[in-house]
């Protein structure tokens, strides 16, 4: 296999490059927002630094992968782990997409349930109890203590 083929097949290099692109996009968007306002940090403050961190760390990942040598013997791919990672990302995407319709409480509870029951393979009862408890704590922190509004769905929850 050619060196370029080895680089393309190395997960650290590919994921690092994709994360660097994502970080660059975040920086480009955040730089158009106010960095500081009269009340303190503006809406661009956190995303800008988040994007910078993503770029720096992802380039570090690529650099480490290149330094260790592309194509060196790796452990075999854990396909179950890959599947669980994909399920996790899909759960986040679905929860985010349906949050405006279901509201935070239902969408976040379903997200937690999916992660606990499907990804971490806990019992149905444990997943239900933990999902409801985690959602209640989040609602307590954000709505009661921080007095922030969370998305409310069609059911008014």
Short mmCIF file of N, CA and C in Angstrom, two decimals:
data_model
loop_
_atom_site.label_atom_id
_atom_site.label_comp_id
_atom_site.label_asym_id
_atom_site.label_seq_id
_atom_site.Cartn_x
_atom_site.Cartn_y
_atom_site.Cartn_z
N UNK A 1 0.86 -1.18 0.00
CA UNK A 1 0.00 0.00 0.00
C UNK A 1 0.90 1.24 0.00
N UNK A 2 0.55 2.23 -0.80
CA UNK A 2 1.35 3.45 -0.88
C UNK A 2 1.25 4.25 0.41
N UNK A 3 2.19 5.18 0.57
CA UNK A 3 2.18 6.03 1.77
C UNK A 3 0.91 6.87 1.82
N UNK A 4 0.47 7.40 0.68
CA UNK A 4 -0.77 8.19 0.64
C UNK A 4 -1.96 7.32 1.02
N UNK A 5 -1.99 6.09 0.53
CA UNK A 5 -3.07 5.18 0.89
C UNK A 5 -3.08 4.89 2.37
N UNK A 6 -1.90 4.76 2.98
CA UNK A 6 -1.82 4.54 4.42
C UNK A 6 -2.32 5.74 5.20
N UNK A 7 -2.00 6.93 4.72
CA UNK A 7 -2.45 8.15 5.39
C UNK A 7 -3.97 8.25 5.34
N UNK A 8 -4.55 7.96 4.18
CA UNK A 8 -6.00 8.06 4.03
C UNK A 8 -6.71 7.04 4.91
N UNK A 9 -6.10 5.88 5.12
CA UNK A 9 -6.73 4.84 5.93
C UNK A 9 -6.49 5.03 7.42
N UNK A 10 -5.61 5.94 7.82
CA UNK A 10 -5.34 6.16 9.24
C UNK A 10 -6.46 7.01 9.84
N UNK A 11 -7.20 6.45 10.78
CA UNK A 11 -8.35 7.14 11.37
C UNK A 11 -7.98 8.42 12.09
N UNK A 12 -6.81 8.44 12.75
CA UNK A 12 -6.40 9.65 13.47
C UNK A 12 -6.15 10.80 12.50
N UNK A 13 -5.54 10.50 11.38
CA UNK A 13 -5.25 11.56 10.41
C UNK A 13 -6.53 12.06 9.76
N UNK A 14 -7.39 11.16 9.37
CA UNK A 14 -8.65 11.56 8.72
C UNK A 14 -9.53 12.33 9.69
N UNK A 15 -9.71 11.80 10.91
CA UNK A 15 -10.57 12.50 11.87
C UNK A 15 -9.95 13.82 12.29
N UNK A 16 -8.62 13.87 12.43
CA UNK A 16 -7.96 15.12 12.77
C UNK A 16 -8.14 16.18 11.69
N UNK A 17 -8.04 15.76 10.44
CA UNK A 17 -8.24 16.70 9.33
C UNK A 17 -9.68 17.20 9.28
N UNK A 18 -10.63 16.30 9.49
CA UNK A 18 -12.04 16.71 9.49
C UNK A 18 -12.34 17.64 10.66
N UNK A 19 -11.79 17.34 11.82
CA UNK A 19 -12.00 18.22 12.98
C UNK A 19 -11.33 19.58 12.77
N UNK A 20 -10.16 19.60 12.13
CA UNK A 20 -9.51 20.88 11.83
C UNK A 20 -10.38 21.71 10.89
N UNK A 21 -11.00 21.06 9.91
CA UNK A 21 -11.91 21.77 9.00
C UNK A 21 -13.12 22.30 9.76
N UNK A 22 -13.68 21.49 10.66
CA UNK A 22 -14.81 21.95 11.47
C UNK A 22 -14.41 23.14 12.34
N UNK A 23 -13.25 23.05 12.98
CA UNK A 23 -12.77 24.14 13.82
C UNK A 23 -12.56 25.42 13.03
N UNK A 24 -12.03 25.28 11.82
CA UNK A 24 -11.83 26.44 10.95
C UNK A 24 -13.17 27.07 10.59
N UNK A 25 -14.16 26.25 10.29
CA UNK A 25 -15.50 26.76 9.99
C UNK A 25 -16.08 27.50 11.20
N UNK A 26 -15.94 26.92 12.39
CA UNK A 26 -16.45 27.56 13.61
C UNK A 26 -15.76 28.90 13.83
N UNK A 27 -14.45 28.94 13.64
CA UNK A 27 -13.71 30.20 13.80
C UNK A 27 -14.20 31.24 12.80
N UNK A 28 -14.40 30.82 11.54
CA UNK A 28 -14.83 31.78 10.52
C UNK A 28 -16.21 32.35 10.83
N UNK A 29 -17.11 31.53 11.34
CA UNK A 29 -18.45 32.02 11.70
C UNK A 29 -18.40 32.86 12.97
N UNK A 30 -17.66 32.40 13.97
CA UNK A 30 -17.62 33.11 15.26
C UNK A 30 -16.93 34.46 15.13
N UNK A 31 -16.01 34.58 14.18
CA UNK A 31 -15.30 35.85 14.04
C UNK A 31 -16.20 36.96 13.48
N UNK A 32 -17.36 36.60 12.96
CA UNK A 32 -18.30 37.63 12.47
C UNK A 32 -19.21 38.14 13.59
N UNK A 33 -19.20 37.48 14.75
CA UNK A 33 -20.04 37.88 15.87
C UNK A 33 -19.24 38.74 16.84
N UNK A 34 -19.95 39.49 17.68
CA UNK A 34 -19.28 40.34 18.66
C UNK A 34 -18.48 39.50 19.64
N UNK A 35 -17.19 39.85 19.77
CA UNK A 35 -16.32 39.13 20.70
C UNK A 35 -16.56 39.61 22.13
N UNK A 36 -16.66 40.92 22.30
CA UNK A 36 -16.94 41.51 23.62
C UNK A 36 -18.06 42.53 23.47
N UNK A 37 -18.88 42.62 24.50
CA UNK A 37 -19.94 43.62 24.54
C UNK A 37 -19.77 44.44 25.81
N UNK A 38 -20.63 45.41 26.00
CA UNK A 38 -20.53 46.24 27.21
C UNK A 38 -20.81 45.43 28.46
N UNK A 39 -21.53 44.33 28.32
CA UNK A 39 -21.86 43.49 29.47
C UNK A 39 -20.86 42.36 29.70
N UNK A 40 -19.85 42.26 28.86
CA UNK A 40 -18.87 41.18 29.01
C UNK A 40 -18.69 40.45 27.70
N UNK A 41 -18.31 39.19 27.78
CA UNK A 41 -18.09 38.42 26.55
C UNK A 41 -19.34 38.36 25.69
N UNK A 42 -19.13 38.54 24.39
CA UNK A 42 -20.25 38.52 23.46
C UNK A 42 -20.52 37.13 22.93
N UNK A 43 -21.44 37.04 21.97
CA UNK A 43 -21.82 35.73 21.44
C UNK A 43 -20.71 35.04 20.65
N UNK A 44 -19.69 35.77 20.23
CA UNK A 44 -18.59 35.16 19.50
C UNK A 44 -17.44 34.69 20.36
N UNK A 45 -17.47 35.04 21.65
CA UNK A 45 -16.34 34.72 22.53
C UNK A 45 -16.12 33.21 22.66
N UNK A 46 -17.12 32.49 23.15
CA UNK A 46 -16.96 31.05 23.37
C UNK A 46 -16.74 30.28 22.08
N UNK A 47 -17.55 30.50 21.04
CA UNK A 47 -17.32 29.72 19.81
C UNK A 47 -15.94 29.96 19.20
N UNK A 48 -15.43 31.19 19.29
CA UNK A 48 -14.11 31.47 18.74
C UNK A 48 -13.04 30.63 19.44
N UNK A 49 -13.05 30.66 20.76
CA UNK A 49 -12.04 29.90 21.51
C UNK A 49 -12.26 28.40 21.38
N UNK A 50 -13.50 27.99 21.29
CA UNK A 50 -13.81 26.57 21.07
C UNK A 50 -13.24 26.13 19.72
N UNK A 51 -13.44 26.94 18.69
CA UNK A 51 -12.91 26.62 17.37
C UNK A 51 -11.40 26.57 17.36
N UNK A 52 -10.77 27.52 18.06
CA UNK A 52 -9.31 27.53 18.15
C UNK A 52 -8.81 26.25 18.82
N UNK A 53 -9.46 25.87 19.91
CA UNK A 53 -9.06 24.64 20.62
C UNK A 53 -9.23 23.42 19.72
N UNK A 54 -10.32 23.37 18.98
CA UNK A 54 -10.54 22.23 18.08
C UNK A 54 -9.42 22.15 17.04
N UNK A 55 -9.07 23.29 16.44
CA UNK A 55 -8.03 23.29 15.41
C UNK A 55 -6.69 22.86 16.00
N UNK A 56 -6.31 23.44 17.13
CA UNK A 56 -5.01 23.13 17.74
C UNK A 56 -4.93 21.65 18.12
N UNK A 57 -5.96 21.16 18.80
CA UNK A 57 -5.93 19.76 19.24
C UNK A 57 -6.01 18.78 18.07
N UNK A 58 -6.79 19.11 17.05
CA UNK A 58 -6.89 18.21 15.91
C UNK A 58 -5.58 18.18 15.11
N UNK A 59 -4.92 19.33 14.99
CA UNK A 59 -3.62 19.33 14.33
C UNK A 59 -2.59 18.57 15.15
N UNK A 60 -2.72 18.64 16.47
CA UNK A 60 -1.86 17.83 17.34
C UNK A 60 -2.09 16.34 17.11
N UNK A 61 -3.35 15.96 16.93
CA UNK A 61 -3.69 14.56 16.65
C UNK A 61 -3.05 14.11 15.34
N UNK A 62 -3.16 14.94 14.31
CA UNK A 62 -2.56 14.61 13.02
C UNK A 62 -1.04 14.53 13.15
N UNK A 63 -0.45 15.50 13.85
CA UNK A 63 1.00 15.50 14.03
C UNK A 63 1.49 14.26 14.77
N UNK A 64 0.79 13.86 15.81
CA UNK A 64 1.18 12.65 16.56
C UNK A 64 1.06 11.42 15.69
N UNK A 65 0.00 11.36 14.88
CA UNK A 65 -0.18 10.21 13.99
C UNK A 65 0.94 10.14 12.96
N UNK A 66 1.33 11.28 12.42
CA UNK A 66 2.41 11.30 11.44
C UNK A 66 3.75 11.00 12.10
N UNK A 67 3.94 11.48 13.32
CA UNK A 67 5.20 11.28 14.03
C UNK A 67 5.39 9.80 14.38
N UNK A 68 4.32 9.14 14.79
CA UNK A 68 4.44 7.73 15.18
C UNK A 68 4.64 6.85 13.96
N UNK A 69 4.31 7.38 12.81
CA UNK A 69 4.49 6.61 11.59
C UNK A 69 3.18 6.05 11.10
N UNK A 70 2.86 6.38 9.88
CA UNK A 70 1.62 5.90 9.30
C UNK A 70 1.78 4.44 8.92
N UNK A 71 0.75 3.69 9.17
CA UNK A 71 0.75 2.30 8.75
C UNK A 71 1.40 1.36 9.73
N UNK A 72 1.85 1.84 10.88
CA UNK A 72 2.39 0.93 11.88
C UNK A 72 1.28 0.02 12.36
N UNK A 73 1.68 -1.09 12.91
CA UNK A 73 0.69 -2.06 13.37
C UNK A 73 -0.20 -1.45 14.44
N UNK A 74 -1.47 -1.56 14.24
CA UNK A 74 -2.46 -1.08 15.20
C UNK A 74 -3.23 -2.28 15.71
N UNK A 75 -3.94 -2.06 16.79
CA UNK A 75 -4.86 -3.09 17.25
C UNK A 75 -5.99 -3.20 16.24
N UNK A 76 -6.61 -4.36 16.14
CA UNK A 76 -7.72 -4.49 15.20
C UNK A 76 -8.85 -3.54 15.56
N UNK A 77 -9.61 -3.16 14.55
CA UNK A 77 -10.71 -2.22 14.76
C UNK A 77 -11.80 -2.88 15.59
N UNK A 78 -12.25 -2.17 16.60
CA UNK A 78 -13.34 -2.64 17.46
C UNK A 78 -14.65 -2.19 16.82
N UNK A 79 -15.23 -3.05 15.98
CA UNK A 79 -16.42 -2.67 15.23
C UNK A 79 -17.61 -2.44 16.13
N UNK A 80 -17.68 -3.13 17.27
CA UNK A 80 -18.78 -2.88 18.22
C UNK A 80 -18.66 -1.46 18.77
N UNK A 81 -17.44 -1.06 19.08
CA UNK A 81 -17.21 0.30 19.57
C UNK A 81 -17.55 1.35 18.52
N UNK A 82 -17.19 1.05 17.28
CA UNK A 82 -17.53 1.96 16.18
C UNK A 82 -19.04 2.08 16.05
N UNK A 83 -19.73 0.96 16.13
CA UNK A 83 -21.19 0.98 16.05
C UNK A 83 -21.82 1.78 17.19
N UNK A 84 -21.28 1.62 18.39
CA UNK A 84 -21.81 2.37 19.54
C UNK A 84 -21.54 3.86 19.37
N UNK A 85 -20.39 4.22 18.80
CA UNK A 85 -20.09 5.63 18.55
C UNK A 85 -21.06 6.21 17.52
N UNK A 86 -21.35 5.45 16.48
CA UNK A 86 -22.29 5.91 15.46
C UNK A 86 -23.69 6.07 16.04
N UNK A 87 -24.12 5.11 16.87
CA UNK A 87 -25.43 5.22 17.52
C UNK A 87 -25.47 6.46 18.40
N UNK A 88 -24.38 6.75 19.10
CA UNK A 88 -24.33 7.94 19.95
C UNK A 88 -24.51 9.20 19.12
N UNK A 89 -23.77 9.31 18.02
CA UNK A 89 -23.90 10.50 17.17
C UNK A 89 -25.30 10.60 16.57
N UNK A 90 -25.84 9.49 16.12
CA UNK A 90 -27.19 9.51 15.56
C UNK A 90 -28.22 9.93 16.61
N UNK A 91 -28.04 9.47 17.85
CA UNK A 91 -28.95 9.86 18.92
C UNK A 91 -28.88 11.37 19.15
N UNK A 92 -27.67 11.93 19.13
CA UNK A 92 -27.53 13.38 19.28
C UNK A 92 -28.20 14.13 18.13
N UNK A 93 -27.99 13.65 16.92
CA UNK A 93 -28.59 14.31 15.75
C UNK A 93 -30.11 14.26 15.82
N UNK A 94 -30.66 13.10 16.13
CA UNK A 94 -32.12 12.95 16.20
C UNK A 94 -32.69 13.81 17.33
N UNK A 95 -32.04 13.79 18.50
CA UNK A 95 -32.53 14.59 19.63
C UNK A 95 -32.49 16.08 19.29
N UNK A 96 -31.43 16.51 18.63
CA UNK A 96 -31.31 17.92 18.25
C UNK A 96 -32.36 18.29 17.21
N UNK A 97 -32.57 17.42 16.24
CA UNK A 97 -33.55 17.70 15.19
C UNK A 97 -34.97 17.77 15.72
N UNK A 98 -35.29 16.93 16.68
CA UNK A 98 -36.67 16.87 17.19
C UNK A 98 -36.91 17.75 18.42
N UNK A 99 -35.86 18.38 18.95
CA UNK A 99 -36.04 19.20 20.15
C UNK A 99 -37.03 20.35 19.95
N UNK A 100 -37.05 21.04 18.80
CA UNK A 100 -38.06 22.10 18.63
C UNK A 100 -39.49 21.57 18.65
N UNK A 101 -39.69 20.32 18.29
CA UNK A 101 -41.03 19.75 18.23
C UNK A 101 -41.42 19.04 19.52
N UNK A 102 -40.47 18.33 20.11
CA UNK A 102 -40.74 17.57 21.33
C UNK A 102 -40.48 18.38 22.60
N UNK A 103 -39.62 19.38 22.49
CA UNK A 103 -39.20 20.13 23.67
C UNK A 103 -37.98 19.48 24.30
N UNK A 104 -37.33 20.26 25.16
CA UNK A 104 -36.09 19.78 25.79
C UNK A 104 -36.33 18.54 26.63
N UNK A 105 -37.37 18.57 27.45
CA UNK A 105 -37.59 17.50 28.42
C UNK A 105 -37.73 16.15 27.73
N UNK A 106 -38.59 16.06 26.74
CA UNK A 106 -38.82 14.78 26.07
C UNK A 106 -37.61 14.38 25.23
N UNK A 107 -37.07 15.32 24.43
CA UNK A 107 -35.93 14.99 23.56
C UNK A 107 -34.70 14.59 24.38
N UNK A 108 -34.43 15.31 25.45
CA UNK A 108 -33.25 15.00 26.26
C UNK A 108 -33.43 13.69 27.02
N UNK A 109 -34.65 13.43 27.49
CA UNK A 109 -34.92 12.17 28.18
C UNK A 109 -34.73 10.99 27.22
N UNK A 110 -35.23 11.13 25.99
CA UNK A 110 -35.05 10.06 25.00
C UNK A 110 -33.58 9.89 24.62
N UNK A 111 -32.85 10.99 24.52
CA UNK A 111 -31.41 10.91 24.25
C UNK A 111 -30.70 10.14 25.36
N UNK A 112 -30.96 10.53 26.60
CA UNK A 112 -30.34 9.84 27.73
C UNK A 112 -30.72 8.36 27.75
N UNK A 113 -31.99 8.08 27.50
CA UNK A 113 -32.45 6.69 27.48
C UNK A 113 -31.69 5.89 26.42
N UNK A 114 -31.56 6.45 25.23
CA UNK A 114 -30.85 5.76 24.15
C UNK A 114 -29.40 5.49 24.54
N UNK A 115 -28.74 6.49 25.09
CA UNK A 115 -27.34 6.30 25.47
C UNK A 115 -27.20 5.27 26.58
N UNK A 116 -28.05 5.35 27.58
CA UNK A 116 -27.93 4.44 28.72
C UNK A 116 -28.33 3.01 28.35
N UNK A 117 -29.45 2.86 27.66
CA UNK A 117 -29.97 1.52 27.36
C UNK A 117 -29.26 0.87 26.16
N UNK A 118 -29.09 1.62 25.09
CA UNK A 118 -28.54 1.04 23.86
C UNK A 118 -27.02 1.03 23.88
N UNK A 119 -26.41 2.18 24.16
CA UNK A 119 -24.95 2.28 24.09
C UNK A 119 -24.28 1.61 25.28
N UNK A 120 -24.76 1.93 26.49
CA UNK A 120 -24.13 1.38 27.69
C UNK A 120 -24.76 0.07 28.16
N UNK A 121 -25.79 -0.38 27.45
CA UNK A 121 -26.42 -1.68 27.68
C UNK A 121 -26.89 -1.89 29.13
N UNK A 122 -27.55 -0.91 29.67
CA UNK A 122 -28.13 -1.04 31.00
C UNK A 122 -29.57 -1.52 30.87
N UNK A 123 -30.11 -2.01 31.96
CA UNK A 123 -31.48 -2.55 31.93
C UNK A 123 -32.49 -1.46 31.59
N UNK A 124 -33.65 -1.89 31.14
CA UNK A 124 -34.71 -0.95 30.76
C UNK A 124 -35.11 -0.08 31.94
N UNK A 125 -35.32 -0.67 33.09
CA UNK A 125 -35.72 0.09 34.28
C UNK A 125 -34.65 1.09 34.68
N UNK A 126 -33.40 0.66 34.71
CA UNK A 126 -32.30 1.55 35.08
C UNK A 126 -32.19 2.71 34.09
N UNK A 127 -32.37 2.42 32.81
CA UNK A 127 -32.28 3.46 31.79
C UNK A 127 -33.41 4.48 31.94
N UNK A 128 -34.61 4.00 32.23
CA UNK A 128 -35.75 4.92 32.41
C UNK A 128 -35.53 5.80 33.64
N UNK A 129 -35.18 5.19 34.76
CA UNK A 129 -34.99 5.95 36.00
C UNK A 129 -33.85 6.95 35.84
N UNK A 130 -32.73 6.52 35.29
CA UNK A 130 -31.59 7.41 35.13
C UNK A 130 -31.91 8.55 34.16
N UNK A 131 -32.60 8.25 33.06
CA UNK A 131 -32.94 9.28 32.07
C UNK A 131 -33.83 10.36 32.67
N UNK A 132 -34.83 9.94 33.41
CA UNK A 132 -35.73 10.90 34.05
C UNK A 132 -34.98 11.72 35.11
N UNK A 133 -34.13 11.06 35.89
CA UNK A 133 -33.38 11.76 36.94
C UNK A 133 -32.40 12.77 36.33
N UNK A 134 -31.69 12.37 35.29
CA UNK A 134 -30.73 13.28 34.65
C UNK A 134 -31.46 14.48 34.06
N UNK A 135 -32.58 14.25 33.40
CA UNK A 135 -33.35 15.35 32.82
C UNK A 135 -33.86 16.28 33.91
N UNK A 136 -34.32 15.73 35.03
CA UNK A 136 -34.79 16.56 36.14
C UNK A 136 -33.67 17.42 36.70
N UNK A 137 -32.48 16.86 36.82
CA UNK A 137 -31.34 17.64 37.33
C UNK A 137 -30.98 18.75 36.34
N UNK A 138 -30.97 18.44 35.04
CA UNK A 138 -30.68 19.47 34.04
C UNK A 138 -31.72 20.59 34.11
N UNK A 139 -32.98 20.22 34.22
CA UNK A 139 -34.04 21.23 34.29
C UNK A 139 -33.89 22.06 35.56
N UNK A 140 -33.56 21.43 36.67
CA UNK A 140 -33.34 22.15 37.92
C UNK A 140 -32.20 23.16 37.77
N UNK A 141 -31.10 22.72 37.20
CA UNK A 141 -29.94 23.60 37.05
C UNK A 141 -30.26 24.76 36.12
N UNK A 142 -30.75 24.46 34.93
CA UNK A 142 -30.90 25.51 33.92
C UNK A 142 -32.14 26.37 34.09
N UNK A 143 -33.26 25.77 34.44
CA UNK A 143 -34.51 26.54 34.54
C UNK A 143 -34.63 27.20 35.91
N UNK A 144 -34.41 26.45 36.97
CA UNK A 144 -34.63 26.99 38.32
C UNK A 144 -33.45 27.83 38.78
N UNK A 145 -32.25 27.26 38.75
CA UNK A 145 -31.09 27.96 39.30
C UNK A 145 -30.56 29.05 38.38
N UNK A 146 -30.40 28.74 37.10
CA UNK A 146 -29.84 29.73 36.16
C UNK A 146 -30.91 30.58 35.48
N UNK A 147 -32.17 30.22 35.66
CA UNK A 147 -33.31 30.94 35.11
C UNK A 147 -33.21 31.12 33.59
N UNK A 148 -32.86 30.03 32.92
CA UNK A 148 -32.78 30.03 31.46
C UNK A 148 -33.98 29.28 30.89
N UNK A 149 -34.39 29.69 29.71
CA UNK A 149 -35.50 29.00 29.05
C UNK A 149 -34.95 27.85 28.21
N UNK A 150 -35.58 26.71 28.33
CA UNK A 150 -35.24 25.57 27.50
C UNK A 150 -36.34 25.40 26.46
N UNK A 151 -36.03 24.80 25.32
CA UNK A 151 -37.05 24.62 24.28
C UNK A 151 -38.28 23.88 24.80
N UNK A 152 -39.44 24.41 24.44
CA UNK A 152 -40.71 23.79 24.82
C UNK A 152 -41.35 23.23 23.56
N UNK A 153 -41.81 22.01 23.62
CA UNK A 153 -42.38 21.34 22.45
C UNK A 153 -43.86 21.58 22.29
N UNK A 154 -44.43 20.86 21.36
CA UNK A 154 -45.85 20.99 21.05
C UNK A 154 -46.74 20.60 22.22
N UNK A 155 -46.26 19.72 23.09
CA UNK A 155 -47.05 19.30 24.25
C UNK A 155 -46.95 20.29 25.41
N UNK A 156 -46.16 21.33 25.24
CA UNK A 156 -46.01 22.33 26.30
C UNK A 156 -45.04 21.93 27.39
N UNK A 157 -44.26 20.91 27.13
CA UNK A 157 -43.29 20.43 28.13
C UNK A 157 -41.91 20.93 27.76
#
